[in-house]
Amino acid sequence: MLSSPTGYTECLREWEDFEKNYQQIQDSHRLYKQKLEEVTKLQASCSSAIARQRKKLKELTASLKGCKDNHPMAKFNPEYVDAIAEMEDSIKDRADAFSEMEAFLPKKNGLYLALVLGNVNVILLNKQSKFAYKDEYEKFKLVFTVLLFVFSFTCRFVFSSRVLDAMFNFLLVWYYCTLTIRESVLISNGSRIKGWWVFHHYVSTFQSGVMLTWPDGALYQMFRNQFLTYCLYQSFIQFLQYYYQSGCLYRLRALGEKHNMDITVEGFQSWMWRGLTFLLPFLFFGHFLQLYNSITLFQMVQLPECKEWQVVMCGCSYMVLFMGNVLTTLGVVYQKYMNNQDKAKTL
Ligand code: COA
């Protein structure tokens, strides 16, 4: 209110302070925009320098191969053989270094993200934001794990309703779709999630979609309880997985050196091994439940009353999930075991 002169003087002083502050904000924002432009230019020059070096490395690799195949000196002289092997190792290291650099540079989205999000930049520019995004992804999975557990428990033991089942399956379709998008963003940001786990979620989306369209009937009712029990077990596994994966994430963050494990991360490795060996029996039991579901569905296909295409589709998708999960989990364990052996040798 400007009713009294003191009030007016105070307002004037406040306005002047406000103006001064506003000037400072304008200056900071101008500086911010200038730095942003500089960052954009630096990003473009780094990206093109990396692309050029990659091309040259590719050419050099081809020339080295040619040298090894055609030049007798390169084949028999140990000095040449060692020099070439050293160069090849460095080329491999360089390619890894470029990939790590690219995780902090904007790049074009892959086909899936381009289709879903359009060509928006999804690269997070610092490690903290990447960790925060990954952390949020794990928490998102945890919240939905609890929700899906409650939902499947209700469908399995409280209400037997096709409408409720449809809502449950619709939620699953949405959940798996969201996971595939989030995982594609994580991969663009340098996460090493294996392609199979993302594909696993595409297959799960498809499978939940098929379950959603499966009409109520004798065959649906025959499989319903087995399916819901499997969903309950899967939620339980996901809860264990959350504990393991977020434990890895927090320990890696504490070490502050993701992807570059050396002797100082010994404590982390022993925690990881303990976690993994605890998790593995539960995981394999889950994989075998997928095989069991698949076999049950294939047996149902043989029945004369089986008319629904959903039975064979679900059977096939469970079989694909079972095979992919078992092979990938075994691959991950073998890879971790070999890494552990290599680390032990360097000690
Ligand atoms: N879904 C999403 N991300 C996964 C993943 C999965 N199933 N498995 C691994 N990752 C991520 C990790 O978080 C890590 O991410 P980061 O690079 O951003 O840190 C990256 O992939 C590399 O992980 P990796 O070191 O290969 O494996 P891990 O030790 O984190 O996990 C397993 C190994 C086997 C425990 C894990 O892959 C797993 O739980 N698989 C089973 C999933 C499954 O079968 N679900 C269905 C149950 S019936």
mmCIF file of C-alpha atoms and ligand atoms in Angstrom:
data_model
loop_
_atom_site.group_PDB
_atom_site.id
_atom_site.type_symbol
_atom_site.label_atom_id
_atom_site.label_comp_id
_atom_site.label_asym_id
_atom_site.label_seq_id
_atom_site.Cartn_x
_atom_site.Cartn_y
_atom_site.Cartn_z
ATOM 1 C CA MET A 1 0.000 0.000 0.000
ATOM 2 C CA LEU A 2 1.313 3.483 -0.874
ATOM 3 C CA SER A 3 -0.884 5.366 1.631
ATOM 4 C CA SER A 4 1.851 6.837 3.931
ATOM 5 C CA PRO A 5 5.116 8.567 2.896
ATOM 6 C CA THR A 6 7.197 6.058 4.953
ATOM 7 C CA GLY A 7 5.413 3.250 3.185
ATOM 8 C CA TYR A 8 6.174 4.915 -0.131
ATOM 9 C CA THR A 9 9.931 5.383 0.694
ATOM 10 C CA GLU A 10 10.183 1.768 1.783
ATOM 11 C CA CYS A 11 8.495 0.584 -1.393
ATOM 12 C CA LEU A 12 10.840 2.740 -3.457
ATOM 13 C CA ARG A 13 13.880 1.263 -1.688
ATOM 14 C CA GLU A 14 12.552 -2.211 -2.157
ATOM 15 C CA TRP A 15 11.887 -1.510 -5.841
ATOM 16 C CA GLU A 16 15.484 -0.242 -6.283
ATOM 17 C CA ASP A 17 16.809 -3.407 -4.589
ATOM 18 C CA PHE A 18 14.540 -5.431 -6.805
ATOM 19 C CA GLU A 19 15.860 -3.620 -9.914
ATOM 20 C CA LYS A 20 19.465 -4.251 -8.850
ATOM 21 C CA ASN A 21 18.703 -7.942 -8.294
ATOM 22 C CA TYR A 22 16.939 -8.116 -11.616
ATOM 23 C CA GLN A 23 20.039 -6.690 -13.342
ATOM 24 C CA GLN A 24 22.164 -9.386 -11.656
ATOM 25 C CA ILE A 25 19.757 -12.097 -12.761
ATOM 26 C CA GLN A 26 19.847 -10.750 -16.318
ATOM 27 C CA ASP A 27 23.676 -10.748 -16.287
ATOM 28 C CA SER A 28 23.818 -14.314 -14.908
ATOM 29 C CA HIS A 29 21.308 -15.505 -17.471
ATOM 30 C CA ARG A 30 23.239 -13.810 -20.292
ATOM 31 C CA LEU A 31 26.413 -15.539 -19.074
ATOM 32 C CA TYR A 32 24.522 -18.833 -18.814
ATOM 33 C CA LYS A 33 23.293 -18.533 -22.438
ATOM 34 C CA GLN A 34 26.791 -17.654 -23.613
ATOM 35 C CA LYS A 35 28.238 -20.703 -21.808
ATOM 36 C CA LEU A 36 25.459 -22.857 -23.252
ATOM 37 C CA GLU A 37 26.443 -21.741 -26.727
ATOM 38 C CA GLU A 38 30.075 -22.528 -25.942
ATOM 39 C CA VAL A 39 29.051 -25.960 -24.620
ATOM 40 C CA THR A 40 26.990 -26.623 -27.759
ATOM 41 C CA LYS A 41 29.966 -25.713 -29.946
ATOM 42 C CA LEU A 42 32.301 -27.882 -27.854
ATOM 43 C CA GLN A 43 29.842 -30.791 -28.057
ATOM 44 C CA ALA A 44 29.686 -30.484 -31.843
ATOM 45 C CA SER A 45 33.468 -30.277 -32.218
ATOM 46 C CA CYS A 46 34.048 -33.240 -29.837
ATOM 47 C CA SER A 47 31.439 -35.351 -31.642
ATOM 48 C CA SER A 48 32.913 -34.662 -35.060
ATOM 49 C CA ALA A 49 36.502 -35.205 -33.820
ATOM 50 C CA ILE A 50 35.461 -38.570 -32.349
ATOM 51 C CA ALA A 51 33.667 -39.527 -35.594
ATOM 52 C CA ARG A 52 36.809 -38.639 -37.585
ATOM 53 C CA GLN A 53 39.081 -40.610 -35.251
ATOM 54 C CA ARG A 54 36.738 -43.594 -35.327
ATOM 55 C CA LYS A 55 36.859 -43.578 -39.142
ATOM 56 C CA LYS A 56 40.652 -43.378 -39.103
ATOM 57 C CA LEU A 57 40.899 -46.181 -36.536
ATOM 58 C CA LYS A 58 38.701 -48.347 -38.754
ATOM 59 C CA GLU A 59 40.986 -47.687 -41.720
ATOM 60 C CA LEU A 60 44.063 -48.355 -39.572
ATOM 61 C CA THR A 61 42.584 -51.655 -38.347
ATOM 62 C CA ALA A 62 41.984 -52.724 -41.956
ATOM 63 C CA SER A 63 45.547 -51.701 -42.935
ATOM 64 C CA LEU A 64 47.021 -53.622 -39.987
ATOM 65 C CA LYS A 65 45.048 -56.696 -41.005
ATOM 66 C CA GLY A 66 46.346 -56.300 -44.559
ATOM 67 C CA CYS A 67 49.881 -55.940 -43.212
ATOM 68 C CA LYS A 68 49.555 -59.083 -41.129
ATOM 69 C CA ASP A 69 48.135 -61.109 -44.015
ATOM 70 C CA ASN A 70 50.412 -59.933 -46.804
ATOM 71 C CA HIS A 71 53.682 -58.789 -45.301
ATOM 72 C CA PRO A 72 56.095 -61.622 -44.427
ATOM 73 C CA MET A 73 57.998 -59.350 -41.997
ATOM 74 C CA ALA A 74 54.808 -58.728 -40.026
ATOM 75 C CA LYS A 75 54.209 -62.458 -39.819
ATOM 76 C CA PHE A 76 57.575 -63.736 -38.729
ATOM 77 C CA ASN A 77 59.498 -60.879 -37.135
ATOM 78 C CA PRO A 78 58.591 -60.908 -33.412
ATOM 79 C CA GLU A 79 59.281 -57.175 -33.172
ATOM 80 C CA TYR A 80 56.631 -56.446 -35.807
ATOM 81 C CA VAL A 81 54.226 -58.979 -34.333
ATOM 82 C CA ASP A 82 54.502 -57.327 -30.884
ATOM 83 C CA ALA A 83 54.177 -53.802 -32.309
ATOM 84 C CA ILE A 84 51.046 -54.769 -34.268
ATOM 85 C CA ALA A 85 49.497 -56.533 -31.253
ATOM 86 C CA GLU A 86 50.201 -53.466 -29.102
ATOM 87 C CA MET A 87 48.603 -51.183 -31.680
ATOM 88 C CA GLU A 88 45.547 -53.446 -31.893
ATOM 89 C CA ASP A 89 45.144 -53.373 -28.090
ATOM 90 C CA SER A 90 45.412 -49.584 -28.064
ATOM 91 C CA ILE A 91 42.805 -49.348 -30.831
ATOM 92 C CA LYS A 92 40.416 -51.427 -28.699
ATOM 93 C CA ASP A 93 41.081 -49.231 -25.634
ATOM 94 C CA ARG A 94 40.543 -46.116 -27.737
ATOM 95 C CA ALA A 95 37.179 -47.414 -28.972
ATOM 96 C CA ASP A 96 36.089 -47.980 -25.325
ATOM 97 C CA ALA A 97 37.318 -44.510 -24.342
ATOM 98 C CA PHE A 98 35.313 -42.966 -27.193
ATOM 99 C CA SER A 99 32.177 -44.796 -26.058
ATOM 100 C CA GLU A 100 32.616 -43.415 -22.529
ATOM 101 C CA MET A 101 33.129 -39.907 -23.952
ATOM 102 C CA GLU A 102 30.049 -40.238 -26.144
ATOM 103 C CA ALA A 103 27.919 -41.014 -23.070
ATOM 104 C CA PHE A 104 28.302 -37.299 -22.214
ATOM 105 C CA LEU A 105 27.695 -35.969 -25.735
ATOM 106 C CA PRO A 106 24.327 -35.446 -27.455
ATOM 107 C CA LYS A 107 23.547 -37.978 -30.133
ATOM 108 C CA LYS A 108 20.677 -38.923 -32.394
ATOM 109 C CA ASN A 109 18.140 -41.207 -30.761
ATOM 110 C CA GLY A 110 17.864 -44.802 -31.904
ATOM 111 C CA LEU A 111 14.833 -45.874 -33.916
ATOM 112 C CA TYR A 112 12.687 -46.796 -30.884
ATOM 113 C CA LEU A 113 13.287 -43.565 -28.968
ATOM 114 C CA ALA A 114 12.951 -41.522 -32.161
ATOM 115 C CA LEU A 115 9.548 -43.153 -32.743
ATOM 116 C CA VAL A 116 8.340 -42.765 -29.166
ATOM 117 C CA LEU A 117 9.835 -39.433 -28.140
ATOM 118 C CA GLY A 118 10.860 -37.838 -31.417
ATOM 119 C CA ASN A 119 14.295 -36.388 -31.870
ATOM 120 C CA VAL A 120 14.696 -34.881 -28.421
ATOM 121 C CA ASN A 121 18.092 -35.024 -26.715
ATOM 122 C CA VAL A 122 17.979 -37.573 -23.876
ATOM 123 C CA ILE A 123 21.642 -37.397 -22.889
ATOM 124 C CA LEU A 124 22.169 -36.287 -19.294
ATOM 125 C CA LEU A 125 25.264 -34.156 -19.085
ATOM 126 C CA ASN A 126 26.785 -35.139 -15.760
ATOM 127 C CA LYS A 127 27.366 -38.240 -13.663
ATOM 128 C CA GLN A 128 25.087 -37.129 -10.826
ATOM 129 C CA SER A 129 22.100 -36.763 -13.163
ATOM 130 C CA LYS A 130 22.857 -40.162 -14.711
ATOM 131 C CA PHE A 131 22.994 -41.787 -11.269
ATOM 132 C CA ALA A 132 19.824 -39.969 -10.204
ATOM 133 C CA TYR A 133 18.011 -41.184 -13.347
ATOM 134 C CA LYS A 134 19.139 -44.773 -12.812
ATOM 135 C CA ASP A 135 18.176 -44.556 -9.150
ATOM 136 C CA GLU A 136 14.747 -43.279 -10.112
ATOM 137 C CA TYR A 137 14.375 -46.133 -12.619
ATOM 138 C CA GLU A 138 15.119 -48.679 -9.867
ATOM 139 C CA LYS A 139 12.647 -46.958 -7.502
ATOM 140 C CA PHE A 140 10.011 -46.855 -10.246
ATOM 141 C CA LYS A 141 10.439 -50.621 -10.670
ATOM 142 C CA LEU A 142 10.155 -51.122 -6.905
ATOM 143 C CA VAL A 143 6.913 -49.131 -6.604
ATOM 144 C CA PHE A 144 5.379 -51.070 -9.490
ATOM 145 C CA THR A 145 6.652 -54.355 -8.105
ATOM 146 C CA VAL A 146 4.704 -53.714 -4.895
ATOM 147 C CA LEU A 147 1.653 -52.533 -6.838
ATOM 148 C CA LEU A 148 1.732 -55.557 -9.162
ATOM 149 C CA PHE A 149 2.210 -57.893 -6.200
ATOM 150 C CA VAL A 150 -0.893 -56.506 -4.487
ATOM 151 C CA PHE A 151 -2.852 -56.573 -7.751
ATOM 152 C CA SER A 152 -1.914 -60.149 -8.636
ATOM 153 C CA PHE A 153 -2.568 -61.265 -5.036
ATOM 154 C CA THR A 154 -6.056 -59.717 -5.207
ATOM 155 C CA CYS A 155 -6.798 -61.388 -8.547
ATOM 156 C CA ARG A 156 -5.410 -64.725 -7.374
ATOM 157 C CA PHE A 157 -6.945 -64.981 -3.892
ATOM 158 C CA VAL A 158 -9.641 -62.321 -3.427
ATOM 159 C CA PHE A 159 -11.640 -61.525 -6.584
ATOM 160 C CA SER A 160 -11.935 -63.763 -9.584
ATOM 161 C CA SER A 161 -13.046 -61.325 -12.237
ATOM 162 C CA ARG A 162 -12.104 -61.134 -15.926
ATOM 163 C CA VAL A 163 -12.459 -57.338 -15.801
ATOM 164 C CA LEU A 164 -9.976 -57.085 -12.931
ATOM 165 C CA ASP A 165 -7.648 -59.477 -14.795
ATOM 166 C CA ALA A 166 -7.905 -57.219 -17.857
ATOM 167 C CA MET A 167 -6.987 -54.193 -15.732
ATOM 168 C CA PHE A 168 -4.039 -56.102 -14.323
ATOM 169 C CA ASN A 169 -2.835 -57.075 -17.802
ATOM 170 C CA PHE A 170 -3.324 -53.550 -19.064
ATOM 171 C CA LEU A 171 -1.164 -52.281 -16.201
ATOM 172 C CA LEU A 172 1.483 -54.848 -17.153
ATOM 173 C CA VAL A 173 1.446 -53.682 -20.802
ATOM 174 C CA TRP A 174 1.880 -50.060 -19.709
ATOM 175 C CA TYR A 175 4.573 -50.955 -17.161
ATOM 176 C CA TYR A 176 6.706 -52.993 -19.589
ATOM 177 C CA CYS A 177 6.317 -50.354 -22.322
ATOM 178 C CA THR A 178 7.526 -47.691 -19.902
ATOM 179 C CA LEU A 179 10.467 -49.874 -18.897
ATOM 180 C CA THR A 180 11.584 -50.243 -22.518
ATOM 181 C CA ILE A 181 11.538 -46.448 -22.961
ATOM 182 C CA ARG A 182 13.399 -45.780 -19.725
ATOM 183 C CA GLU A 183 15.947 -48.495 -20.537
ATOM 184 C CA SER A 184 16.574 -47.017 -24.001
ATOM 185 C CA VAL A 185 17.253 -43.659 -22.317
ATOM 186 C CA LEU A 186 19.588 -45.373 -19.838
ATOM 187 C CA ILE A 187 21.476 -47.097 -22.670
ATOM 188 C CA SER A 188 21.867 -43.757 -24.488
ATOM 189 C CA ASN A 189 23.381 -42.473 -21.252
ATOM 190 C CA GLY A 190 26.045 -45.154 -21.158
ATOM 191 C CA SER A 191 24.323 -47.904 -19.162
ATOM 192 C CA ARG A 192 25.563 -51.397 -20.044
ATOM 193 C CA ILE A 193 22.160 -53.088 -19.814
ATOM 194 C CA LYS A 194 22.338 -56.133 -22.036
ATOM 195 C CA GLY A 195 20.161 -55.963 -25.137
ATOM 196 C CA TRP A 196 18.424 -59.135 -24.010
ATOM 197 C CA TRP A 197 16.894 -57.519 -20.876
ATOM 198 C CA VAL A 198 15.392 -54.770 -23.015
ATOM 199 C CA PHE A 199 14.169 -57.318 -25.558
ATOM 200 C CA HIS A 200 12.809 -59.343 -22.612
ATOM 201 C CA HIS A 201 10.609 -56.363 -21.753
ATOM 202 C CA TYR A 202 9.400 -56.051 -25.379
ATOM 203 C CA VAL A 203 8.421 -59.735 -25.288
ATOM 204 C CA SER A 204 6.737 -59.227 -21.891
ATOM 205 C CA THR A 205 4.755 -56.274 -23.305
ATOM 206 C CA PHE A 206 3.624 -58.434 -26.200
ATOM 207 C CA GLN A 207 2.747 -61.301 -23.878
ATOM 208 C CA SER A 208 0.704 -59.107 -21.519
ATOM 209 C CA GLY A 209 -1.082 -57.662 -24.572
ATOM 210 C CA VAL A 210 -1.952 -61.178 -25.705
ATOM 211 C CA MET A 211 -3.179 -62.102 -22.197
ATOM 212 C CA LEU A 212 -5.327 -58.962 -22.261
ATOM 213 C CA THR A 213 -7.102 -60.112 -25.428
ATOM 214 C CA TRP A 214 -7.521 -63.758 -24.320
ATOM 215 C CA PRO A 215 -11.311 -64.209 -23.985
ATOM 216 C CA ASP A 216 -12.751 -65.729 -20.828
ATOM 217 C CA GLY A 217 -13.489 -69.432 -21.176
ATOM 218 C CA ALA A 218 -12.465 -72.894 -20.009
ATOM 219 C CA LEU A 219 -8.895 -72.568 -21.287
ATOM 220 C CA TYR A 220 -8.387 -69.095 -19.855
ATOM 221 C CA GLN A 221 -9.610 -70.301 -16.447
ATOM 222 C CA MET A 222 -7.359 -73.358 -16.723
ATOM 223 C CA PHE A 223 -4.253 -71.183 -17.040
ATOM 224 C CA ARG A 224 -5.351 -68.175 -14.950
ATOM 225 C CA ASN A 225 -4.228 -69.334 -11.488
ATOM 226 C CA GLN A 226 -0.880 -70.595 -12.760
ATOM 227 C CA PHE A 227 -0.296 -67.264 -14.507
ATOM 228 C CA LEU A 228 -1.180 -65.213 -11.412
ATOM 229 C CA THR A 229 1.020 -67.381 -9.171
ATOM 230 C CA TYR A 230 3.878 -66.843 -11.612
ATOM 231 C CA CYS A 231 3.234 -63.066 -11.502
ATOM 232 C CA LEU A 232 3.359 -63.159 -7.683
ATOM 233 C CA TYR A 233 6.668 -64.986 -7.799
ATOM 234 C CA GLN A 234 8.030 -62.572 -10.388
ATOM 235 C CA SER A 235 7.188 -59.616 -8.135
ATOM 236 C CA PHE A 236 9.045 -61.341 -5.316
ATOM 237 C CA ILE A 237 12.113 -61.822 -7.565
ATOM 238 C CA GLN A 238 11.957 -58.217 -8.702
ATOM 239 C CA PHE A 239 12.026 -57.157 -5.095
ATOM 240 C CA LEU A 240 15.216 -59.198 -4.509
ATOM 241 C CA GLN A 241 16.630 -57.839 -7.758
ATOM 242 C CA TYR A 242 15.911 -54.282 -6.579
ATOM 243 C CA TYR A 243 17.832 -54.934 -3.378
ATOM 244 C CA TYR A 244 20.797 -56.327 -5.330
ATOM 245 C CA GLN A 245 20.822 -53.761 -8.142
ATOM 246 C CA SER A 246 20.328 -50.674 -5.979
ATOM 247 C CA GLY A 247 22.993 -52.061 -3.605
ATOM 248 C CA CYS A 248 25.414 -52.271 -6.559
ATOM 249 C CA LEU A 249 24.466 -48.773 -7.661
ATOM 250 C CA TYR A 250 25.014 -47.175 -4.244
ATOM 251 C CA ARG A 251 28.318 -48.956 -3.720
ATOM 252 C CA LEU A 252 29.552 -47.930 -7.165
ATOM 253 C CA ARG A 253 28.486 -44.363 -6.515
ATOM 254 C CA ALA A 254 30.334 -44.415 -3.193
ATOM 255 C CA LEU A 255 33.428 -45.635 -5.029
ATOM 256 C CA GLY A 256 32.878 -42.925 -7.618
ATOM 257 C CA GLU A 257 34.346 -44.956 -10.399
ATOM 258 C CA LYS A 258 31.672 -46.711 -12.356
ATOM 259 C CA HIS A 259 32.820 -49.088 -15.119
ATOM 260 C CA ASN A 260 36.498 -48.880 -14.116
ATOM 261 C CA MET A 261 36.828 -51.494 -11.450
ATOM 262 C CA ASP A 262 40.274 -52.206 -10.039
ATOM 263 C CA ILE A 263 41.787 -53.610 -6.847
ATOM 264 C CA THR A 264 40.313 -50.863 -4.667
ATOM 265 C CA VAL A 265 36.804 -52.121 -5.443
ATOM 266 C CA GLU A 266 37.534 -55.532 -3.918
ATOM 267 C CA GLY A 267 34.943 -54.932 -1.181
ATOM 268 C CA PHE A 268 32.324 -54.101 -3.802
ATOM 269 C CA GLN A 269 33.136 -57.252 -5.751
ATOM 270 C CA SER A 270 32.806 -59.526 -2.754
ATOM 271 C CA TRP A 271 29.434 -57.888 -1.868
ATOM 272 C CA MET A 272 28.309 -58.308 -5.477
ATOM 273 C CA TRP A 273 29.279 -61.994 -5.520
ATOM 274 C CA ARG A 274 27.450 -62.651 -2.271
ATOM 275 C CA GLY A 275 24.377 -60.858 -3.619
ATOM 276 C CA LEU A 276 24.525 -62.646 -6.949
ATOM 277 C CA THR A 277 24.956 -66.144 -5.490
ATOM 278 C CA PHE A 278 22.031 -65.485 -3.152
ATOM 279 C CA LEU A 279 19.884 -64.252 -6.063
ATOM 280 C CA LEU A 280 20.758 -66.941 -8.610
ATOM 281 C CA PRO A 281 18.698 -69.900 -7.235
ATOM 282 C CA PHE A 282 15.600 -67.653 -7.092
ATOM 283 C CA LEU A 283 16.269 -66.398 -10.621
ATOM 284 C CA PHE A 284 16.695 -69.873 -12.063
ATOM 285 C CA PHE A 285 13.554 -71.060 -10.304
ATOM 286 C CA GLY A 286 11.738 -68.125 -11.999
ATOM 287 C CA HIS A 287 13.188 -69.106 -15.374
ATOM 288 C CA PHE A 288 12.005 -72.680 -14.884
ATOM 289 C CA LEU A 289 8.525 -71.397 -14.003
ATOM 290 C CA GLN A 290 8.569 -69.759 -17.447
ATOM 291 C CA LEU A 291 9.448 -73.122 -18.984
ATOM 292 C CA TYR A 292 6.658 -74.758 -16.955
ATOM 293 C CA ASN A 293 4.161 -72.117 -18.184
ATOM 294 C CA SER A 294 5.281 -72.701 -21.739
ATOM 295 C CA ILE A 295 4.918 -76.492 -21.470
ATOM 296 C CA THR A 296 1.464 -76.131 -19.853
ATOM 297 C CA LEU A 297 0.333 -73.857 -22.697
ATOM 298 C CA PHE A 298 1.709 -76.185 -25.381
ATOM 299 C CA GLN A 299 -0.165 -79.067 -23.720
ATOM 300 C CA MET A 300 -3.329 -76.951 -23.769
ATOM 301 C CA VAL A 301 -2.858 -76.389 -27.516
ATOM 302 C CA GLN A 302 -3.325 -80.175 -27.982
ATOM 303 C CA LEU A 303 -6.787 -80.089 -26.374
ATOM 304 C CA PRO A 304 -9.688 -80.376 -28.859
ATOM 305 C CA GLU A 305 -11.504 -77.402 -27.275
ATOM 306 C CA CYS A 306 -8.495 -75.125 -27.793
ATOM 307 C CA LYS A 307 -9.554 -72.532 -30.373
ATOM 308 C CA GLU A 308 -7.803 -69.418 -29.031
ATOM 309 C CA TRP A 309 -4.621 -68.277 -30.814
ATOM 310 C CA GLN A 310 -3.527 -66.658 -27.544
ATOM 311 C CA VAL A 311 -2.591 -70.067 -26.098
ATOM 312 C CA VAL A 312 0.110 -70.810 -28.635
ATOM 313 C CA MET A 313 1.349 -67.194 -28.674
ATOM 314 C CA CYS A 314 1.780 -67.119 -24.894
ATOM 315 C CA GLY A 315 3.415 -70.571 -25.003
ATOM 316 C CA CYS A 316 5.953 -69.363 -27.567
ATOM 317 C CA SER A 317 6.700 -66.160 -25.690
ATOM 318 C CA TYR A 318 7.289 -68.019 -22.406
ATOM 319 C CA MET A 319 9.641 -70.366 -24.237
ATOM 320 C CA VAL A 320 11.555 -67.415 -25.740
ATOM 321 C CA LEU A 321 11.773 -65.782 -22.300
ATOM 322 C CA PHE A 322 12.969 -68.985 -20.677
ATOM 323 C CA MET A 323 15.720 -69.632 -23.235
ATOM 324 C CA GLY A 324 16.918 -66.027 -23.405
ATOM 325 C CA ASN A 325 16.899 -65.581 -19.621
ATOM 326 C CA VAL A 326 18.797 -68.783 -18.892
ATOM 327 C CA LEU A 327 21.439 -68.112 -21.563
ATOM 328 C CA THR A 328 21.868 -64.444 -20.615
ATOM 329 C CA THR A 329 22.013 -65.094 -16.858
ATOM 330 C CA LEU A 330 24.599 -67.838 -17.405
ATOM 331 C CA GLY A 331 26.551 -65.479 -19.694
ATOM 332 C CA VAL A 332 26.507 -62.694 -17.069
ATOM 333 C CA VAL A 333 27.683 -65.055 -14.329
ATOM 334 C CA TYR A 334 30.456 -66.471 -16.526
ATOM 335 C CA GLN A 335 31.598 -62.975 -17.522
ATOM 336 C CA LYS A 336 31.670 -61.831 -13.883
ATOM 337 C CA TYR A 337 33.537 -64.997 -12.859
ATOM 338 C CA MET A 338 36.181 -64.418 -15.558
ATOM 339 C CA ASN A 339 36.560 -60.748 -14.537
ATOM 340 C CA ASN A 340 37.031 -61.874 -10.958
ATOM 341 C CA GLN A 341 39.718 -64.363 -12.012
ATOM 342 C CA ASP A 342 41.534 -61.652 -14.004
ATOM 343 C CA LYS A 343 41.401 -59.295 -11.018
ATOM 344 C CA ALA A 344 42.707 -62.046 -8.716
ATOM 345 C CA LYS A 345 45.660 -62.563 -11.075
ATOM 346 C CA THR A 346 46.548 -58.854 -10.987
ATOM 347 C CA LEU A 347 46.586 -58.854 -7.159
HETATM 348 N N1 COA B 1 16.931 -55.322 -16.194
HETATM 349 C C1 COA B 1 17.412 -54.082 -16.309
HETATM 350 N N2 COA B 1 18.719 -53.737 -16.155
HETATM 351 C C2 COA B 1 19.558 -54.729 -15.868
HETATM 352 C C3 COA B 1 19.149 -56.071 -15.738
HETATM 353 C C4 COA B 1 17.754 -56.348 -15.900
HETATM 354 N N3 COA B 1 17.267 -57.584 -15.793
HETATM 355 N N4 COA B 1 20.223 -56.834 -15.474
HETATM 356 C C5 COA B 1 21.282 -55.999 -15.427
HETATM 357 N N5 COA B 1 20.907 -54.737 -15.653
HETATM 358 C C6 COA B 1 21.749 -53.532 -15.737
HETATM 359 C C7 COA B 1 22.554 -53.265 -14.464
HETATM 360 O O1 COA B 1 21.823 -52.448 -13.568
HETATM 361 C C8 COA B 1 23.754 -52.543 -15.037
HETATM 362 O O2 COA B 1 23.373 -51.202 -15.341
HETATM 363 P P1 COA B 1 24.452 -49.986 -15.351
HETATM 364 O O3 COA B 1 25.436 -50.279 -16.448
HETATM 365 O O4 COA B 1 23.583 -48.800 -15.665
HETATM 366 O O5 COA B 1 25.045 -49.945 -13.975
HETATM 367 C C9 COA B 1 23.987 -53.223 -16.383
HETATM 368 O O6 COA B 1 22.728 -53.811 -16.731
HETATM 369 C C10 COA B 1 25.057 -54.283 -16.356
HETATM 370 O O7 COA B 1 24.695 -55.250 -15.400
HETATM 371 P P2 COA B 1 25.532 -56.576 -15.224
HETATM 372 O O8 COA B 1 26.808 -56.249 -14.484
HETATM 373 O O9 COA B 1 25.652 -57.296 -16.521
HETATM 374 O O10 COA B 1 24.585 -57.447 -14.296
HETATM 375 P P3 COA B 1 24.117 -57.206 -12.793
HETATM 376 O O11 COA B 1 25.173 -57.731 -11.848
HETATM 377 O O12 COA B 1 23.647 -55.836 -12.546
HETATM 378 O O13 COA B 1 22.825 -58.184 -12.738
HETATM 379 C C11 COA B 1 21.641 -60.291 -12.836
HETATM 380 C C12 COA B 1 22.974 -59.544 -13.079
HETATM 381 C C13 COA B 1 21.745 -61.704 -13.396
HETATM 382 C C14 COA B 1 21.352 -60.343 -11.345
HETATM 383 C C15 COA B 1 20.500 -59.487 -13.526
HETATM 384 O O14 COA B 1 20.802 -59.373 -14.884
HETATM 385 C C16 COA B 1 19.155 -60.106 -13.325
HETATM 386 O O15 COA B 1 18.548 -59.966 -12.278
HETATM 387 N N6 COA B 1 18.645 -60.818 -14.335
HETATM 388 C C17 COA B 1 17.417 -61.564 -14.242
HETATM 389 C C18 COA B 1 16.237 -60.803 -14.766
HETATM 390 C C19 COA B 1 15.097 -61.773 -14.922
HETATM 391 O O16 COA B 1 15.295 -62.880 -15.294
HETATM 392 N N7 COA B 1 13.874 -61.339 -14.658
HETATM 393 C C20 COA B 1 12.756 -62.206 -14.817
HETATM 394 C C21 COA B 1 12.580 -63.069 -13.600
HETATM 395 S S1 COA B 1 11.587 -64.467 -13.852
#
